Structures are given as structure tokens and as C-alpha cells.
Tab-separated table of C-alpha atoms in Angstrom:
chain	number	residue	atom	x	y	z
A	1107	UNK	CA	48.877	182.444	163.925
A	1108	UNK	CA	46.143	181.475	166.401
A	1109	UNK	CA	44.797	184.312	168.584
A	1110	UNK	CA	44.713	183.965	172.221
A	1111	UNK	CA	41.787	185.700	174.321
A	1112	UNK	CA	42.290	187.283	177.572
A	1113	UNK	CA	41.067	185.280	180.260
A	1114	UNK	CA	39.143	186.426	183.280
A	1115	UNK	CA	40.357	185.250	186.741
A	1116	UNK	CA	38.886	181.913	187.411
A	1117	UNK	CA	36.788	183.034	190.335
A	1118	UNK	CA	35.091	185.732	188.087
A	1119	UNK	CA	34.699	183.389	185.118
A	1120	UNK	CA	32.803	180.887	187.453
A	1121	UNK	CA	30.176	183.717	188.407
A	1122	UNK	CA	26.776	184.015	187.089
A	1123	UNK	CA	25.849	187.505	186.394
A	1124	UNK	CA	23.921	189.377	189.028
A	1125	UNK	CA	20.049	188.596	188.468
A	1126	UNK	CA	18.199	191.790	187.836
A	1127	UNK	CA	14.439	191.905	187.409
A	1128	UNK	CA	13.367	190.975	183.871
A	1129	UNK	CA	11.495	194.261	182.906
A	1130	UNK	CA	10.417	192.816	179.271
A	1131	UNK	CA	7.076	194.443	178.675
A	1132	UNK	CA	4.122	192.962	176.865
A	1133	UNK	CA	3.440	194.364	173.676
A	1134	UNK	CA	-0.108	194.889	174.261
A	1135	UNK	CA	-0.098	195.740	177.832
A	1136	UNK	CA	1.127	198.790	179.872
A	1137	UNK	CA	4.073	197.840	181.999
A	1138	UNK	CA	3.289	197.916	185.989
A	1139	UNK	CA	6.543	197.479	187.565
A	1140	UNK	CA	6.610	196.444	191.140
A	1141	UNK	CA	9.786	194.576	191.123
A	1142	UNK	CA	12.435	196.940	191.852
A	1143	UNK	CA	11.630	198.528	195.235
A	1144	UNK	CA	11.557	201.949	194.074
A	1145	UNK	CA	9.559	204.785	195.412
A	1146	UNK	CA	6.094	205.196	194.377
A	1147	UNK	CA	6.085	209.071	194.081
A	1148	UNK	CA	8.883	211.474	192.601
A	1149	UNK	CA	11.669	213.011	194.830
A	1150	UNK	CA	10.640	215.792	197.078
A	1151	UNK	CA	9.834	219.176	195.012
A	1152	UNK	CA	12.828	220.624	196.837
A	1153	UNK	CA	15.084	217.933	195.674
A	1154	UNK	CA	13.946	218.478	192.066
A	1155	UNK	CA	14.237	222.210	192.130
A	1156	UNK	CA	17.988	221.985	193.607
A	1157	UNK	CA	18.821	219.296	190.870
A	1158	UNK	CA	17.559	221.325	188.173
A	1159	UNK	CA	19.923	224.305	189.321
A	1160	UNK	CA	22.935	222.087	189.346
A	1161	UNK	CA	22.823	221.360	185.682
A	1162	UNK	CA	24.286	224.557	185.219
A	1163	UNK	CA	27.703	223.390	186.725
A	1164	UNK	CA	27.768	220.233	184.818
A	1165	UNK	CA	31.011	221.148	183.443
A	1166	UNK	CA	32.767	220.746	186.683
A	1167	UNK	CA	33.961	217.552	188.640
A	1168	UNK	CA	31.807	216.703	191.572
A	1169	UNK	CA	33.172	217.290	195.341
A	1170	UNK	CA	35.303	213.935	195.860
A	1171	UNK	CA	34.565	214.274	199.550
A	1172	UNK	CA	30.908	215.003	199.506
A	1173	UNK	CA	31.448	217.810	201.915
A	1174	UNK	CA	28.028	219.235	202.036
A	1175	UNK	CA	26.291	215.915	202.199
A	1176	UNK	CA	28.465	214.591	204.800
A	1177	UNK	CA	27.972	217.590	206.893
A	1178	UNK	CA	24.257	217.352	206.696
A	1179	UNK	CA	24.135	213.629	207.518
A	1180	UNK	CA	26.244	214.205	210.564
A	1181	UNK	CA	23.940	216.930	211.705
A	1182	UNK	CA	20.862	215.116	211.088
A	1183	UNK	CA	21.826	211.835	212.731
A	1184	UNK	CA	24.071	213.339	215.140
A	1185	UNK	CA	27.024	210.989	214.280
A	1186	UNK	CA	30.754	211.761	213.643
A	1187	UNK	CA	31.168	213.250	210.161
A	1188	UNK	CA	34.853	211.782	209.668
A	1189	UNK	CA	33.277	208.339	209.747
A	1190	UNK	CA	30.957	208.902	206.837
A	1191	UNK	CA	31.564	207.559	203.441
A	1192	UNK	CA	29.222	208.085	200.336
A	1193	UNK	CA	28.731	205.584	197.506
A	1194	UNK	CA	27.266	205.153	194.233
A	1195	UNK	CA	24.227	203.510	195.885
A	1196	UNK	CA	24.911	201.473	199.036
A	1197	UNK	CA	25.930	198.582	196.493
A	1198	UNK	CA	29.168	200.302	195.948
A	1199	UNK	CA	29.882	200.326	199.690
A	1200	UNK	CA	28.764	196.772	200.068
A	1201	UNK	CA	31.296	195.685	197.225
A	1202	UNK	CA	33.926	197.994	198.640
A	1203	UNK	CA	33.626	196.421	202.056
A	1204	UNK	CA	33.849	192.798	200.678
A	1205	UNK	CA	36.987	193.512	198.616
A	1206	UNK	CA	38.699	195.044	201.816
A	1207	UNK	CA	37.755	192.757	204.596
A	1208	UNK	CA	37.317	189.355	202.815
A	1209	UNK	CA	38.890	187.192	200.374
A	1210	UNK	CA	40.395	183.673	199.786
A	1211	UNK	CA	41.411	183.441	203.404
A	1212	UNK	CA	38.569	185.294	204.768
A	1213	UNK	CA	35.075	184.181	204.695
A	1214	UNK	CA	31.721	186.115	204.357
A	1215	UNK	CA	28.527	185.176	206.579
A	1216	UNK	CA	25.109	186.250	206.346
A	1217	UNK	CA	21.560	184.927	207.012
A	1218	UNK	CA	20.035	182.383	204.759
A	1219	UNK	CA	17.694	184.578	202.929
A	1220	UNK	CA	19.705	187.829	202.851
A	1221	UNK	CA	19.857	190.316	200.238
A	1222	UNK	CA	21.504	188.270	197.285
A	1223	UNK	CA	24.056	191.067	196.507
A	1224	UNK	CA	26.011	190.110	199.663
A	1225	UNK	CA	26.762	186.897	197.833
A	1226	UNK	CA	27.809	188.710	194.779
A	1227	UNK	CA	30.110	190.727	196.572
A	1228	UNK	CA	31.747	187.853	198.290
A	1229	UNK	CA	32.253	186.156	195.214
A	1230	UNK	CA	33.893	189.174	193.361
A	1231	UNK	CA	36.318	189.214	196.433
A	1232	UNK	CA	36.983	185.479	195.811
A	1233	UNK	CA	35.665	184.746	199.342
A	1234	UNK	CA	33.594	181.736	200.537
A	1235	UNK	CA	30.147	182.775	201.197
A	1236	UNK	CA	28.467	181.018	204.228
A	1237	UNK	CA	24.942	181.153	205.501
A	1238	UNK	CA	22.982	180.748	208.650
A	1239	UNK	CA	19.486	179.370	209.015
A	1240	UNK	CA	16.806	181.793	209.917
A	1241	UNK	CA	13.788	181.564	212.323
A	1242	UNK	CA	10.534	182.150	210.374
A	1243	UNK	CA	12.406	184.309	207.810
A	1244	UNK	CA	13.800	186.405	210.498
A	1245	UNK	CA	17.398	186.559	211.231
A	1246	UNK	CA	18.523	184.141	214.099
A	1247	UNK	CA	21.403	185.696	216.168
A	1248	UNK	CA	22.206	182.399	217.956
A	1249	UNK	CA	22.218	180.701	214.448
A	1250	UNK	CA	24.550	183.289	213.008
A	1251	UNK	CA	26.866	183.156	215.984
A	1252	UNK	CA	26.909	179.175	215.472
A	1253	UNK	CA	27.977	179.393	211.890
A	1254	UNK	CA	30.949	181.606	212.561
A	1255	UNK	CA	34.222	180.017	211.473
A	1256	UNK	CA	37.681	180.540	212.293
A	1257	UNK	CA	38.339	182.310	209.015
A	1258	UNK	CA	35.074	184.569	209.091
A	1259	UNK	CA	36.132	188.033	208.530
A	1260	UNK	CA	32.815	189.791	207.639
A	1261	UNK	CA	29.130	189.522	208.693
A	1262	UNK	CA	26.299	191.088	206.507
A	1263	UNK	CA	23.112	191.712	207.870
A	1264	UNK	CA	20.301	193.653	206.237
A	1265	UNK	CA	17.660	195.188	208.697
A	1266	UNK	CA	14.806	195.397	207.732
A	1267	UNK	CA	15.700	192.394	205.568
A	1268	UNK	CA	15.371	192.190	201.918
A	1269	UNK	CA	13.628	190.244	200.448
A	1270	UNK	CA	11.799	189.001	203.672
A	1271	UNK	CA	10.718	192.512	205.074
A	1272	UNK	CA	11.357	191.200	208.571
A	1273	UNK	CA	13.369	193.102	211.264
A	1274	UNK	CA	15.326	192.274	214.547
A	1275	UNK	CA	15.392	194.501	217.501
A	1276	UNK	CA	18.486	196.671	218.029
A	1277	UNK	CA	19.339	194.710	221.324
A	1278	UNK	CA	19.603	191.457	219.323
A	1279	UNK	CA	22.211	193.258	217.161
A	1280	UNK	CA	23.955	194.546	220.125
A	1281	UNK	CA	24.073	191.086	221.561
A	1282	UNK	CA	25.454	189.851	218.190
A	1283	UNK	CA	28.311	192.473	218.281
A	1284	UNK	CA	29.035	191.486	221.844
A	1285	UNK	CA	29.337	187.730	220.930
A	1286	UNK	CA	31.444	188.022	217.580
A	1287	UNK	CA	35.229	188.120	217.632
A	1288	UNK	CA	36.720	191.355	217.644
A	1289	UNK	CA	38.439	190.709	214.355
A	1290	UNK	CA	35.111	190.275	212.638
A	1291	UNK	CA	33.630	193.325	210.948
A	1292	UNK	CA	29.811	193.387	211.364
A	1293	UNK	CA	27.898	195.308	208.527
A	1294	UNK	CA	24.410	196.358	209.158
A	1295	UNK	CA	22.622	197.479	205.918
A	1296	UNK	CA	19.717	199.690	206.830
A	1297	UNK	CA	18.614	200.430	203.332
A	1298	UNK	CA	15.006	200.316	204.586
A	1299	UNK	CA	15.868	201.839	208.051
A	1300	UNK	CA	13.772	205.000	207.450
A	1301	UNK	CA	10.580	202.770	207.294
A	1302	UNK	CA	11.301	201.290	210.784
A	1303	UNK	CA	13.017	204.170	212.449
A	1304	UNK	CA	9.879	204.991	214.482
A	1305	UNK	CA	10.157	201.405	216.063
A	1306	UNK	CA	13.687	201.280	217.225
A	1307	UNK	CA	16.500	203.777	217.010
A	1308	UNK	CA	19.094	203.217	214.290
A	1309	UNK	CA	22.387	201.487	215.151
A	1310	UNK	CA	24.640	204.288	214.319
A	1311	UNK	CA	26.049	204.186	218.100
A	1312	UNK	CA	27.147	200.846	217.452
A	1313	UNK	CA	29.967	202.108	215.263
A	1314	UNK	CA	31.722	203.330	218.212
A	1315	UNK	CA	32.708	199.875	219.162
A	1316	UNK	CA	35.295	199.976	216.397
A	1317	UNK	CA	34.001	196.863	214.484
A	1318	UNK	CA	30.557	197.749	213.088
A	1319	UNK	CA	29.487	199.681	210.219
A	1320	UNK	CA	25.917	200.906	209.253
A	1321	UNK	CA	24.765	201.580	205.768
A	1322	UNK	CA	21.783	203.618	204.468
A	1323	UNK	CA	20.692	204.832	201.010
A	1324	UNK	CA	18.463	207.501	199.273
A	1325	UNK	CA	16.999	205.050	196.964
A	1326	UNK	CA	14.179	203.981	199.135
A	1327	UNK	CA	12.367	206.342	201.571
A	1328	UNK	CA	13.952	209.397	199.799
A	1329	UNK	CA	12.524	208.104	196.287
A	1330	UNK	CA	15.814	208.870	194.574
A	1331	UNK	CA	16.805	205.535	193.136
A	1332	UNK	CA	17.733	207.054	190.010
A	1333	UNK	CA	20.438	209.302	191.672
A	1334	UNK	CA	22.455	206.639	193.081
A	1335	UNK	CA	23.456	207.791	196.402
A	1336	UNK	CA	24.130	205.466	199.534
A	1337	UNK	CA	26.147	206.339	202.554
A	1338	UNK	CA	27.560	204.510	205.463
A	1339	UNK	CA	28.964	205.261	208.958
A	1340	UNK	CA	32.245	203.538	209.577
A	1341	UNK	CA	34.916	203.422	212.432
A	1342	UNK	CA	37.644	205.871	211.151
A	1343	UNK	CA	40.154	203.143	210.548
A	1344	UNK	CA	37.701	201.206	208.508
A	1345	UNK	CA	36.580	204.295	206.580
A	1346	UNK	CA	40.152	204.873	205.721
A	1347	UNK	CA	40.687	201.561	204.233
A	1348	UNK	CA	37.312	201.321	202.327
A	1349	UNK	CA	37.949	204.902	200.944
A	1350	UNK	CA	41.144	203.388	199.105
A	1351	UNK	CA	38.812	201.263	196.779
A	1352	UNK	CA	35.981	203.758	196.053
A	1353	UNK	CA	35.948	205.148	192.601
A	1354	UNK	CA	37.171	208.935	192.846
A	1355	UNK	CA	34.313	211.257	192.115
A	1356	UNK	CA	32.060	208.512	192.428
A	1357	UNK	CA	28.789	210.529	193.176
A	1358	UNK	CA	27.796	213.088	190.474
A	1359	UNK	CA	27.431	216.888	191.388
A	1360	UNK	CA	23.860	216.631	190.537
A	1361	UNK	CA	23.213	213.683	192.642
A	1362	UNK	CA	25.066	215.191	195.663
A	1363	UNK	CA	22.878	218.373	195.547
A	1364	UNK	CA	19.743	216.342	195.054
A	1365	UNK	CA	20.620	214.407	198.296
A	1366	UNK	CA	21.662	217.316	200.156
A	1367	UNK	CA	18.199	218.827	199.248
A	1368	UNK	CA	16.241	215.690	200.045
A	1369	UNK	CA	17.712	216.016	203.793
A	1370	UNK	CA	16.541	219.444	204.070
A	1371	UNK	CA	13.035	218.052	203.436
A	1372	UNK	CA	12.501	215.589	206.142
A	1373	UNK	CA	8.818	216.032	206.198
A	1374	UNK	CA	8.409	214.894	202.648
A	1375	UNK	CA	10.419	211.832	203.558
A	1376	UNK	CA	8.425	210.920	206.602
A	1377	UNK	CA	5.307	211.690	204.744
A	1378	UNK	CA	6.436	208.986	202.005
A	1379	UNK	CA	7.130	206.476	204.724
A	1380	UNK	CA	3.530	207.023	206.138
A	1381	UNK	CA	1.746	206.874	202.726
A	1382	UNK	CA	3.867	203.740	201.858
A	1383	UNK	CA	2.749	202.163	205.203
A	1384	UNK	CA	-0.810	202.694	204.613
A	1385	UNK	CA	-0.613	201.321	201.222
A	1386	UNK	CA	1.259	198.372	202.351
A	1387	UNK	CA	-1.034	197.532	205.386
A	1388	UNK	CA	-4.092	197.626	202.724
A	1389	UNK	CA	-2.172	195.306	200.334
A	1390	UNK	CA	-1.248	192.864	203.241
A	1391	UNK	CA	-4.958	192.662	204.315
A	1392	UNK	CA	-6.256	191.965	200.859
A	1393	UNK	CA	-3.647	189.482	200.198
A	1394	UNK	CA	-4.297	187.557	203.534
A	1395	UNK	CA	-7.870	187.666	202.847
A	1396	UNK	CA	-7.354	186.029	199.579
A	1397	UNK	CA	-5.639	183.288	201.265
A	1398	UNK	CA	-1.946	184.208	200.622
A	1399	UNK	CA	0.782	183.896	203.528
A	1400	UNK	CA	2.102	187.417	203.893
A	1401	UNK	CA	4.451	188.305	206.772
A	1402	UNK	CA	4.738	191.678	208.414
A	1403	UNK	CA	6.905	194.028	206.491
A	1404	UNK	CA	8.906	196.857	207.724
A	1405	UNK	CA	9.736	198.062	204.266
A	1406	UNK	CA	8.204	199.262	201.060
A	1407	UNK	CA	7.457	195.944	199.846
A	1408	UNK	CA	5.679	192.649	200.752
A	1409	UNK	CA	6.752	189.132	200.496
A	1410	UNK	CA	4.017	186.786	199.007
A	1411	UNK	CA	4.318	183.152	199.614
A	1412	UNK	CA	2.810	180.330	197.224
A	1413	UNK	CA	2.103	176.578	197.945
A	1414	UNK	CA	5.141	175.810	196.013
A	1415	UNK	CA	7.767	177.061	193.526
A	1416	UNK	CA	5.617	175.956	190.584
A	1417	UNK	CA	2.752	178.000	191.747
A	1418	UNK	CA	4.815	180.816	192.150
A	1419	UNK	CA	6.204	180.628	188.817
A	1420	UNK	CA	2.791	180.214	187.324
A	1421	UNK	CA	1.422	183.224	188.990
A	1422	UNK	CA	4.406	185.263	187.833
A	1423	UNK	CA	3.980	184.193	184.251
A	1424	UNK	CA	0.248	184.884	184.376
A	1425	UNK	CA	0.831	188.470	186.068
A	1426	UNK	CA	3.516	188.996	183.300
A	1427	UNK	CA	0.886	188.301	180.556
A	1428	UNK	CA	-0.898	190.986	182.133
A	1429	UNK	CA	1.795	193.753	182.301
A	1430	UNK	CA	2.392	193.204	185.881
A	1431	UNK	CA	6.181	192.553	186.825
A	1432	UNK	CA	6.790	191.244	190.434
A	1433	UNK	CA	10.335	189.805	191.600
A	1434	UNK	CA	10.921	186.072	191.782
A	1435	UNK	CA	12.948	185.274	194.987
A	1436	UNK	CA	14.772	182.007	193.896
A	1437	UNK	CA	18.207	183.916	194.549
A	1438	UNK	CA	17.433	184.499	197.920
A	1439	UNK	CA	16.433	180.850	198.605
A	1440	UNK	CA	12.863	181.447	198.398
A	1441	UNK	CA	11.438	179.949	194.975
A	1442	UNK	CA	8.019	179.656	196.260
A	1443	UNK	CA	7.736	183.513	196.841
A	1444	UNK	CA	7.243	186.641	194.887
A	1445	UNK	CA	8.171	190.199	196.305
A	1446	UNK	CA	5.893	192.996	195.408
A	1447	UNK	CA	7.075	196.819	195.725
A	1448	UNK	CA	4.343	199.006	197.090
A	1449	UNK	CA	3.981	201.222	194.093
A	1450	UNK	CA	1.444	204.024	193.060
A	1451	UNK	CA	-2.033	203.275	194.393
A	1452	UNK	CA	-3.507	202.439	191.031
A	1453	UNK	CA	-0.665	200.109	189.905
A	1454	UNK	CA	-0.620	198.281	193.199
A	1455	UNK	CA	-4.470	197.917	193.234
A	1456	UNK	CA	-4.265	196.358	189.548
A	1457	UNK	CA	-1.631	193.898	190.816
A	1458	UNK	CA	-3.687	192.959	193.869
A	1459	UNK	CA	-6.690	192.571	191.775
A	1460	UNK	CA	-4.872	190.158	189.472
A	1461	UNK	CA	-3.237	188.338	192.344
A	1462	UNK	CA	-6.657	187.668	194.094
A	1463	UNK	CA	-8.057	186.628	190.717
A	1464	UNK	CA	-5.264	184.104	190.265
A	1465	UNK	CA	-5.780	182.809	193.675
A	1466	UNK	CA	-9.636	182.196	192.865
A	1467	UNK	CA	-8.604	180.732	189.788
A	1468	UNK	CA	-10.250	183.455	187.802
A	1469	UNK	CA	-7.049	184.348	186.251
A	1470	UNK	CA	-6.055	181.481	183.839
């Protein structure tokens, strides 16, 4: 009898796997990874200490309501605790929002060069993914509004943007929310928000309108990518629906403890942002002096533009031969660009040296 294999749903079978960075090391070179937008130093000492102590309770399930973490987040940001949800990284929350608020009859809209996982989340939900053109790699509010369709149900914006590093002022987002239909949920992903909070206040107060959600993460400014803790502020009615599709016990007890400790060490986080900004400014100056086009970035990475996609591919291959891994951006519609995380000073310097030598034709 001929066996018949189970078949995936058609829209899943048609998807390509989400493209992660190729971290294959060179056999004779130490790996310098500047592709993942990870923090360049360990989490705060307070976080490390509390996480180590949490190992002793590893036989217990974690708090499914993230009680201590939600309370601390509400106090720090002066927001409503009942509207906070925590996820296994902000990716879990993005995916959950897409499953709840989009689908075959409700499309997703995002800027042209938005975070590629927005598209993946829409595909998983079997939703059409629409894009709006940007203005000089910056979100264009008028373009977004013009791209809204009758079936648009969800709008994703990352601010600051990934992979562009650009940002738009909060008044522009307020204007967008005012002009969108009330039945459209606006999701503002502020994964890199802590790097730009000194320029503009967060968008948490926009959640009070009832149709806006704001996401953040501990992966970037708190240097905790390996702990997988994200969170968001939602209108209570939205939070109640999204909660239904989150995995129970989704954040390990150790990770909850570590995130709570990180919140209690704001000076370390702010120092991380300041050090990152100083290293980033140095990198931007060196790259521009070498002849690269590098836009202002309000994150922990820079987007480096090349003359063509072929040039970007050649540079990427040559850097990989030296053990330096940056991130191609074809998935974000920028095949002529590489994204470089601001890593430890020595690793960043080596990457910059190779990039400058490649530009001069001295790295062939």
C-alpha cells in the first residue's frame, strides 16, 4: 500500500524559511559576528547574579503571568500593568498579533524596508502583506496612508527601523493613528527604543486610544538576547485576545528573574546605550570618510550602502573570508546594503579596517 504523507497547509508550504544570518565560520579565522544586533557586552552584573540564584528553582514552572516583571515595567514606564503582555522575545508578540488581527480577509501593511519578520508573521497568518514606499529609507506617513486598503487590518511600524536605523518623530505617529480607520490596529515596534528615548518620549500613551500597541524587548539595550524576553503594552481588550494565542509558561523563570534585575539596573542600561552611541559615531565617521553612504542610525547598528547589489555581495564574501560576518539586506528590499552591528570595540575596529581596505581595493 502506498503511504501518503501529511501535507502542510498550502500557504505554509509556499513560504520560504525565515532567513537567519549565515554564521558559518572560516576554518582558519576567528569568528567576528556583527550580524545579529546583539549587545556588545554582557548583561548587568545584577542580572547575572540574580539569574545564577534562580537556577536553584529550576524544577518549578515559571510564573505564567510574569507578575513581578509586569509590575516593575508598569512602575518604570508609568503605564497600566493590566495592559502588559510578555513574550518569548518580541517576535512571539509580533506573530501573535498577526494571527489574531490578520488573515485571509484582513491584510497587513508595513513600510517598504520594514523588519522582514513582519512579512513572515503575515504569511503564517495567511494574510496578504502590503508595503508602502519610504522616503530616503525613512517611514513616510502619507505613503502608508495612501496604501491602506479596504481590508487592511494591521499596520506594523518599527521605530527606530530595522534594518534602516532611521526613525520618525512621535508627532508623525500620532498623525498616522489619527488618520487610520478605527478598525485598524497600529503596532509600533520599539525594539531599539531605549537607544532613542532621549530624543523623543516613547509612544506608550498612544495605547490609550484603544487601537495601538507598543512593543519593546530586553534583547538590545539590556544585552539579553539569549534570555528571550520581549514585552508590549496593549489596550486591555487587545491584550485579552492576544493572550489566547501565547504559549503558556512562555518565558523561563530564569529569564523573568534576569529581566526584572535588569530593570532595576537602569544605570547599566543607559551606560550601554551611551557606549554604543560613541562606538557607532566613530564607525559612521570612518565609513563615510572611506566613501561609503551611511545614514544616521538611532540603534545599535549601521546600514552600509554599496554602489550595487553585486558590490555588496562581493564585499560580504571578502569579509567572510576574513571571518567577519555582516548581514545582507535583500530580504528588506536593500540588496545593495550590508548591516553592521556595533560590537565590541576590537571586533568593530577589525570590521571597519577590512571595509575601508575593501573600498580602497586593498582587500581583494
